GROMACS .gro file of C-alpha atoms in nm:
model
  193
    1UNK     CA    1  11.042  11.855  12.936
    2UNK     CA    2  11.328  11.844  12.677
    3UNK     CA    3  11.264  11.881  12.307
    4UNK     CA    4  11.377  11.532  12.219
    5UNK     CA    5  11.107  11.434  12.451
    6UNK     CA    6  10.861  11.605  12.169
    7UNK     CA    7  10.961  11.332  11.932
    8UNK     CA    8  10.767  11.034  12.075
    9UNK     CA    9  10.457  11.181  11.968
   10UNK     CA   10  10.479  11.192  11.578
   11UNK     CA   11  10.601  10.799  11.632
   12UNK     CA   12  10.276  10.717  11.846
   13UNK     CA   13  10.079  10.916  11.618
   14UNK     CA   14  10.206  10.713  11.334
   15UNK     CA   15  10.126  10.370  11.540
   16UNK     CA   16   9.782  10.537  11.598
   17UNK     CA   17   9.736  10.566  11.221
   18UNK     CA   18   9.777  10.190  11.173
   19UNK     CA   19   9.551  10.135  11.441
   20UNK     CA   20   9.298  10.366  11.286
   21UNK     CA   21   9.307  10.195  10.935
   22UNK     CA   22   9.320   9.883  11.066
   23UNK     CA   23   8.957   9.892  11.231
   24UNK     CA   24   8.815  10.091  10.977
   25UNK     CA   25   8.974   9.847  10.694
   26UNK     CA   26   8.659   9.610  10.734
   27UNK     CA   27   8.388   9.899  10.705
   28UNK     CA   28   8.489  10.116  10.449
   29UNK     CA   29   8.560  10.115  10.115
   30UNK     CA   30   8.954  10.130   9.943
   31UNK     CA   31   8.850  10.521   9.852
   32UNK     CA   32   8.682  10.633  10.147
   33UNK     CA   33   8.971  10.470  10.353
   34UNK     CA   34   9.208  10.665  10.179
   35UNK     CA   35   8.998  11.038  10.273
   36UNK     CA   36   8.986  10.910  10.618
   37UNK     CA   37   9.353  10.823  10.686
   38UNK     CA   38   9.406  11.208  10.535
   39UNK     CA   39   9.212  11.314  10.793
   40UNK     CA   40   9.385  11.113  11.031
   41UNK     CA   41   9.638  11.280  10.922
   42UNK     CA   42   9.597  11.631  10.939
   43UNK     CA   43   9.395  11.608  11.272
   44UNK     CA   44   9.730  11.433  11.423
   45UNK     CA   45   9.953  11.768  11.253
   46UNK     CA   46   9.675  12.011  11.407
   47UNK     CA   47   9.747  11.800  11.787
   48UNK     CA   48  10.110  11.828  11.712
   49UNK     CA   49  10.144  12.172  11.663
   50UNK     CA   50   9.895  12.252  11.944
   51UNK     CA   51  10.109  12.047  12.156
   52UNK     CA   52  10.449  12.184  12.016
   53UNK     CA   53  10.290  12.541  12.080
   54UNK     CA   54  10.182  12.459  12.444
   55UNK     CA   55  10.546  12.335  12.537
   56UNK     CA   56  10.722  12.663  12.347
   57UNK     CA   57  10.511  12.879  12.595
   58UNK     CA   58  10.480  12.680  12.948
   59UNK     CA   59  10.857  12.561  12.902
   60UNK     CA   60  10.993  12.891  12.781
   61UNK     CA   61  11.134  12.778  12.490
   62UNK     CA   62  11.075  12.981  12.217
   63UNK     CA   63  11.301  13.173  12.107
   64UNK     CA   64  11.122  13.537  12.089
   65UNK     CA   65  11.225  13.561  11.710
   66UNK     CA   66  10.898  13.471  11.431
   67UNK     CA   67  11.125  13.286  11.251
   68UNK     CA   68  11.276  13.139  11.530
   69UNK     CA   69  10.991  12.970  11.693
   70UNK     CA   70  10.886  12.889  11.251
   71UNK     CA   71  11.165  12.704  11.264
   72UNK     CA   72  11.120  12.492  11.598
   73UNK     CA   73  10.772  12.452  11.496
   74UNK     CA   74  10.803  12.328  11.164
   75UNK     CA   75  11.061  12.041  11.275
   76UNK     CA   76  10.849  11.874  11.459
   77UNK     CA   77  10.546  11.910  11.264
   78UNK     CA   78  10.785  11.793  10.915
   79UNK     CA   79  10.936  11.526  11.112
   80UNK     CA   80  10.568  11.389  11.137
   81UNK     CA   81  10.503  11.470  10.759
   82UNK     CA   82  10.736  11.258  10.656
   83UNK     CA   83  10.635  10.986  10.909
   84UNK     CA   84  10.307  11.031  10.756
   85UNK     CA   85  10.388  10.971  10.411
   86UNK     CA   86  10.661  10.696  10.512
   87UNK     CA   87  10.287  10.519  10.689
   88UNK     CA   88  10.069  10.589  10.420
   89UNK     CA   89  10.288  10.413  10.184
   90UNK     CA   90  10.397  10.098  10.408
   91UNK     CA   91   9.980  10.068  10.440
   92UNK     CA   92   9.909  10.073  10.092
   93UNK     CA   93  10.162   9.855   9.973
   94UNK     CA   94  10.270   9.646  10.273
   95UNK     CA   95   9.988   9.580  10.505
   96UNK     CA   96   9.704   9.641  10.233
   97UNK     CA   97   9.903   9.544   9.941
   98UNK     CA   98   9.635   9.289   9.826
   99UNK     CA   99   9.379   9.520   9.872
  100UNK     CA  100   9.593   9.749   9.647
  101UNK     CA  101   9.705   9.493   9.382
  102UNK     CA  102   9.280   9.423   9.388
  103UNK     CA  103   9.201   9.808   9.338
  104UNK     CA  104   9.464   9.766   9.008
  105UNK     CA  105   9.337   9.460   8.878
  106UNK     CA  106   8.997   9.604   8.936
  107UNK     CA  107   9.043   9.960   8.697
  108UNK     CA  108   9.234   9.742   8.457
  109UNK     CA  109   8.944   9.536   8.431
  110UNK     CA  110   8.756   9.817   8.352
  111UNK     CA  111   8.975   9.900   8.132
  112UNK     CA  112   8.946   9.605   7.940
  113UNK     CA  113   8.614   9.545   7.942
  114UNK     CA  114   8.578   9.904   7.766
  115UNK     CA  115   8.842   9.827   7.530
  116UNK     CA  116   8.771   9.427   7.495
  117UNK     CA  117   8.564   9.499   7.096
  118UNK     CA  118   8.552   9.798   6.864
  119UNK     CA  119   8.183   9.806   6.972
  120UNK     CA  120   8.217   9.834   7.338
  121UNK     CA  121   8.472  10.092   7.291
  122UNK     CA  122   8.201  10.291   7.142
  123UNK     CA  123   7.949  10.176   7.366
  124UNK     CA  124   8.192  10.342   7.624
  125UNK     CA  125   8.286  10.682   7.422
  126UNK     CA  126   7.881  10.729   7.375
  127UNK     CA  127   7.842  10.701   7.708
  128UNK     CA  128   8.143  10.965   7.797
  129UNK     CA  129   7.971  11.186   7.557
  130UNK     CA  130   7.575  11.172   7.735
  131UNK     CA  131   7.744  11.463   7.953
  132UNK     CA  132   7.676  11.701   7.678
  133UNK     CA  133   8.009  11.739   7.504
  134UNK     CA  134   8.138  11.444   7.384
  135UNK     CA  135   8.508  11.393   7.489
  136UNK     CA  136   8.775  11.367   7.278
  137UNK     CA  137   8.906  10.997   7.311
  138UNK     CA  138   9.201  10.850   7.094
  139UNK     CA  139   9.109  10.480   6.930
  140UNK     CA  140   9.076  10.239   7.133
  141UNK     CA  141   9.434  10.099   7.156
  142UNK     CA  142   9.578  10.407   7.228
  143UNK     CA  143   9.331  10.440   7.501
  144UNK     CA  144   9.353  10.106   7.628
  145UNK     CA  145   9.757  10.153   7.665
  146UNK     CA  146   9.722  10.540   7.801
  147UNK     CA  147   9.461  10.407   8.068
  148UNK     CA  148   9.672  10.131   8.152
  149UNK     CA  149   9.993  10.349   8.207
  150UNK     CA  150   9.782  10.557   8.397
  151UNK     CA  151   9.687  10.292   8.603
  152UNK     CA  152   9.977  10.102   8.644
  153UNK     CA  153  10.132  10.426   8.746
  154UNK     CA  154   9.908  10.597   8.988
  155UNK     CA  155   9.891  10.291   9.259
  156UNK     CA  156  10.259  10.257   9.220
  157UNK     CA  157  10.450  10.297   9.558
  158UNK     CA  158  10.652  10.508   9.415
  159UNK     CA  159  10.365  10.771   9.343
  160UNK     CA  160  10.218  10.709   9.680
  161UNK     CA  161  10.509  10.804   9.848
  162UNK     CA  162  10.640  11.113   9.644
  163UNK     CA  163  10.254  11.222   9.636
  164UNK     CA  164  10.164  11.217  10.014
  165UNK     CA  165  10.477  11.375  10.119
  166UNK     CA  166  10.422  11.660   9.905
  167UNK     CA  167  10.092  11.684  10.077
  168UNK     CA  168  10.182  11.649  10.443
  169UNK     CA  169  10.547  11.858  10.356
  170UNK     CA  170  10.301  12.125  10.259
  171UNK     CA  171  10.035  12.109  10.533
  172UNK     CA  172  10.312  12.082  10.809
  173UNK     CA  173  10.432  12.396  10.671
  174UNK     CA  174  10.135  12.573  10.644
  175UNK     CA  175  10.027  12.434  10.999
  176UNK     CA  176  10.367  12.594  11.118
  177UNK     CA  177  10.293  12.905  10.982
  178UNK     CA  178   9.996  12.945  11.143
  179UNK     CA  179  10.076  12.821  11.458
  180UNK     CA  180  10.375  13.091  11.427
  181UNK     CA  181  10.170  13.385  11.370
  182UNK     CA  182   9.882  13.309  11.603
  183UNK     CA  183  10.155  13.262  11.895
  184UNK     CA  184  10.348  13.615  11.780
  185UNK     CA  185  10.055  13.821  11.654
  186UNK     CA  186   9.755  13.707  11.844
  187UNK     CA  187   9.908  13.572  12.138
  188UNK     CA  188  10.200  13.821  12.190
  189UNK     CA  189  10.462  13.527  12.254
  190UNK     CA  190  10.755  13.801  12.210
  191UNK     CA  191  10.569  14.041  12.478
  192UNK     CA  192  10.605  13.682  12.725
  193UNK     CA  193  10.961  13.684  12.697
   0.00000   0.00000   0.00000
């Protein structure tokens, strides 16, 4: 089995993550939806890696070096990352962009109805504050245009995107790592060679 051969499986993986969301769309809620497609996720870089580690021993082709194998490891497994982030982005603003856009119009709402009189403004501070210290809110235009920025910026697909491949960048890395050091130090990879 080639290396190149290796690649098909972060693409199928991907397909599998549209699958996944797909049939869980109807059952679960916009928030728990996104938890579950990160653990889609991360299960999928754990397979990878386990697979990418099986092939580097039964095909012989690591390259008896830590940083070596690191390196042929962590292709793969960033390949997928950005894959991942590339998927979790066209779902959230091509597949389920209505379900998106209804998330939005459903915290601005929110927004305004907190914001819609001085009175339920402080309706809404007083019952921040029932925590035991109150928080320190700015009036209630400034709030209502902060929240809204915040808003309008956090289910932007630009945030999405940046934002999950930071994520999967960083656990393909780490998953690389440790695939890296349980094959050298635990397995003895070099002593195979």
């Amino acid at each position: 089995m080639r290396r190149s051969s290796l690649v098909g499986f972060p693409v199928l993986l991907c397909g599998g993550y549209f699958a996944f969301k797909w049939l869980l769309a109807a059952s679960l809620d916009a928030e728990r939806l996104v938890a579950v497609g990160g653990m889609y996720h991360w299960t999928a870089m754990t397979l990878l890696a386990i697979v990418s580690c099986v092939w580097l021993v039964r095909e012989q082709q690591h390259t008896g070096s830590f940083w070596g194998d690191f390196k042929t490891l962590s292709q793969l497994l960033v390949l997928y990352a950005m894959m991942a982030s590339g998927s979790v982005w066209g779902w959230n603003h091509l597949v389920a962009a209505e379900s998106t856009a209804l998330r939005k119009a459903l915290r601005l709402a929110q927004i305004e109805e907190h914001t819609s009189s001085d009175a339920a403004y402080q309706a809404f501070v007083a019952s921040q504050s029932q925590a035991g210290n109150p928080p320190e809110l700015p009036n209630r235009q400034a709030y209502r245009e902060q929240a809204t920025a915040q808003v309008n910026w956090m289910l932007s697909g630009g945030v999405t995107l940046v934002l999950s491949l930071l994520t999967y960048l960083f656990a393909a890395i780490l998953l690389a790592l440790v695939a890296t050091v349980l094959l050298h130090h635990i397995w003895g990879l070099s002593s195979l060679s």
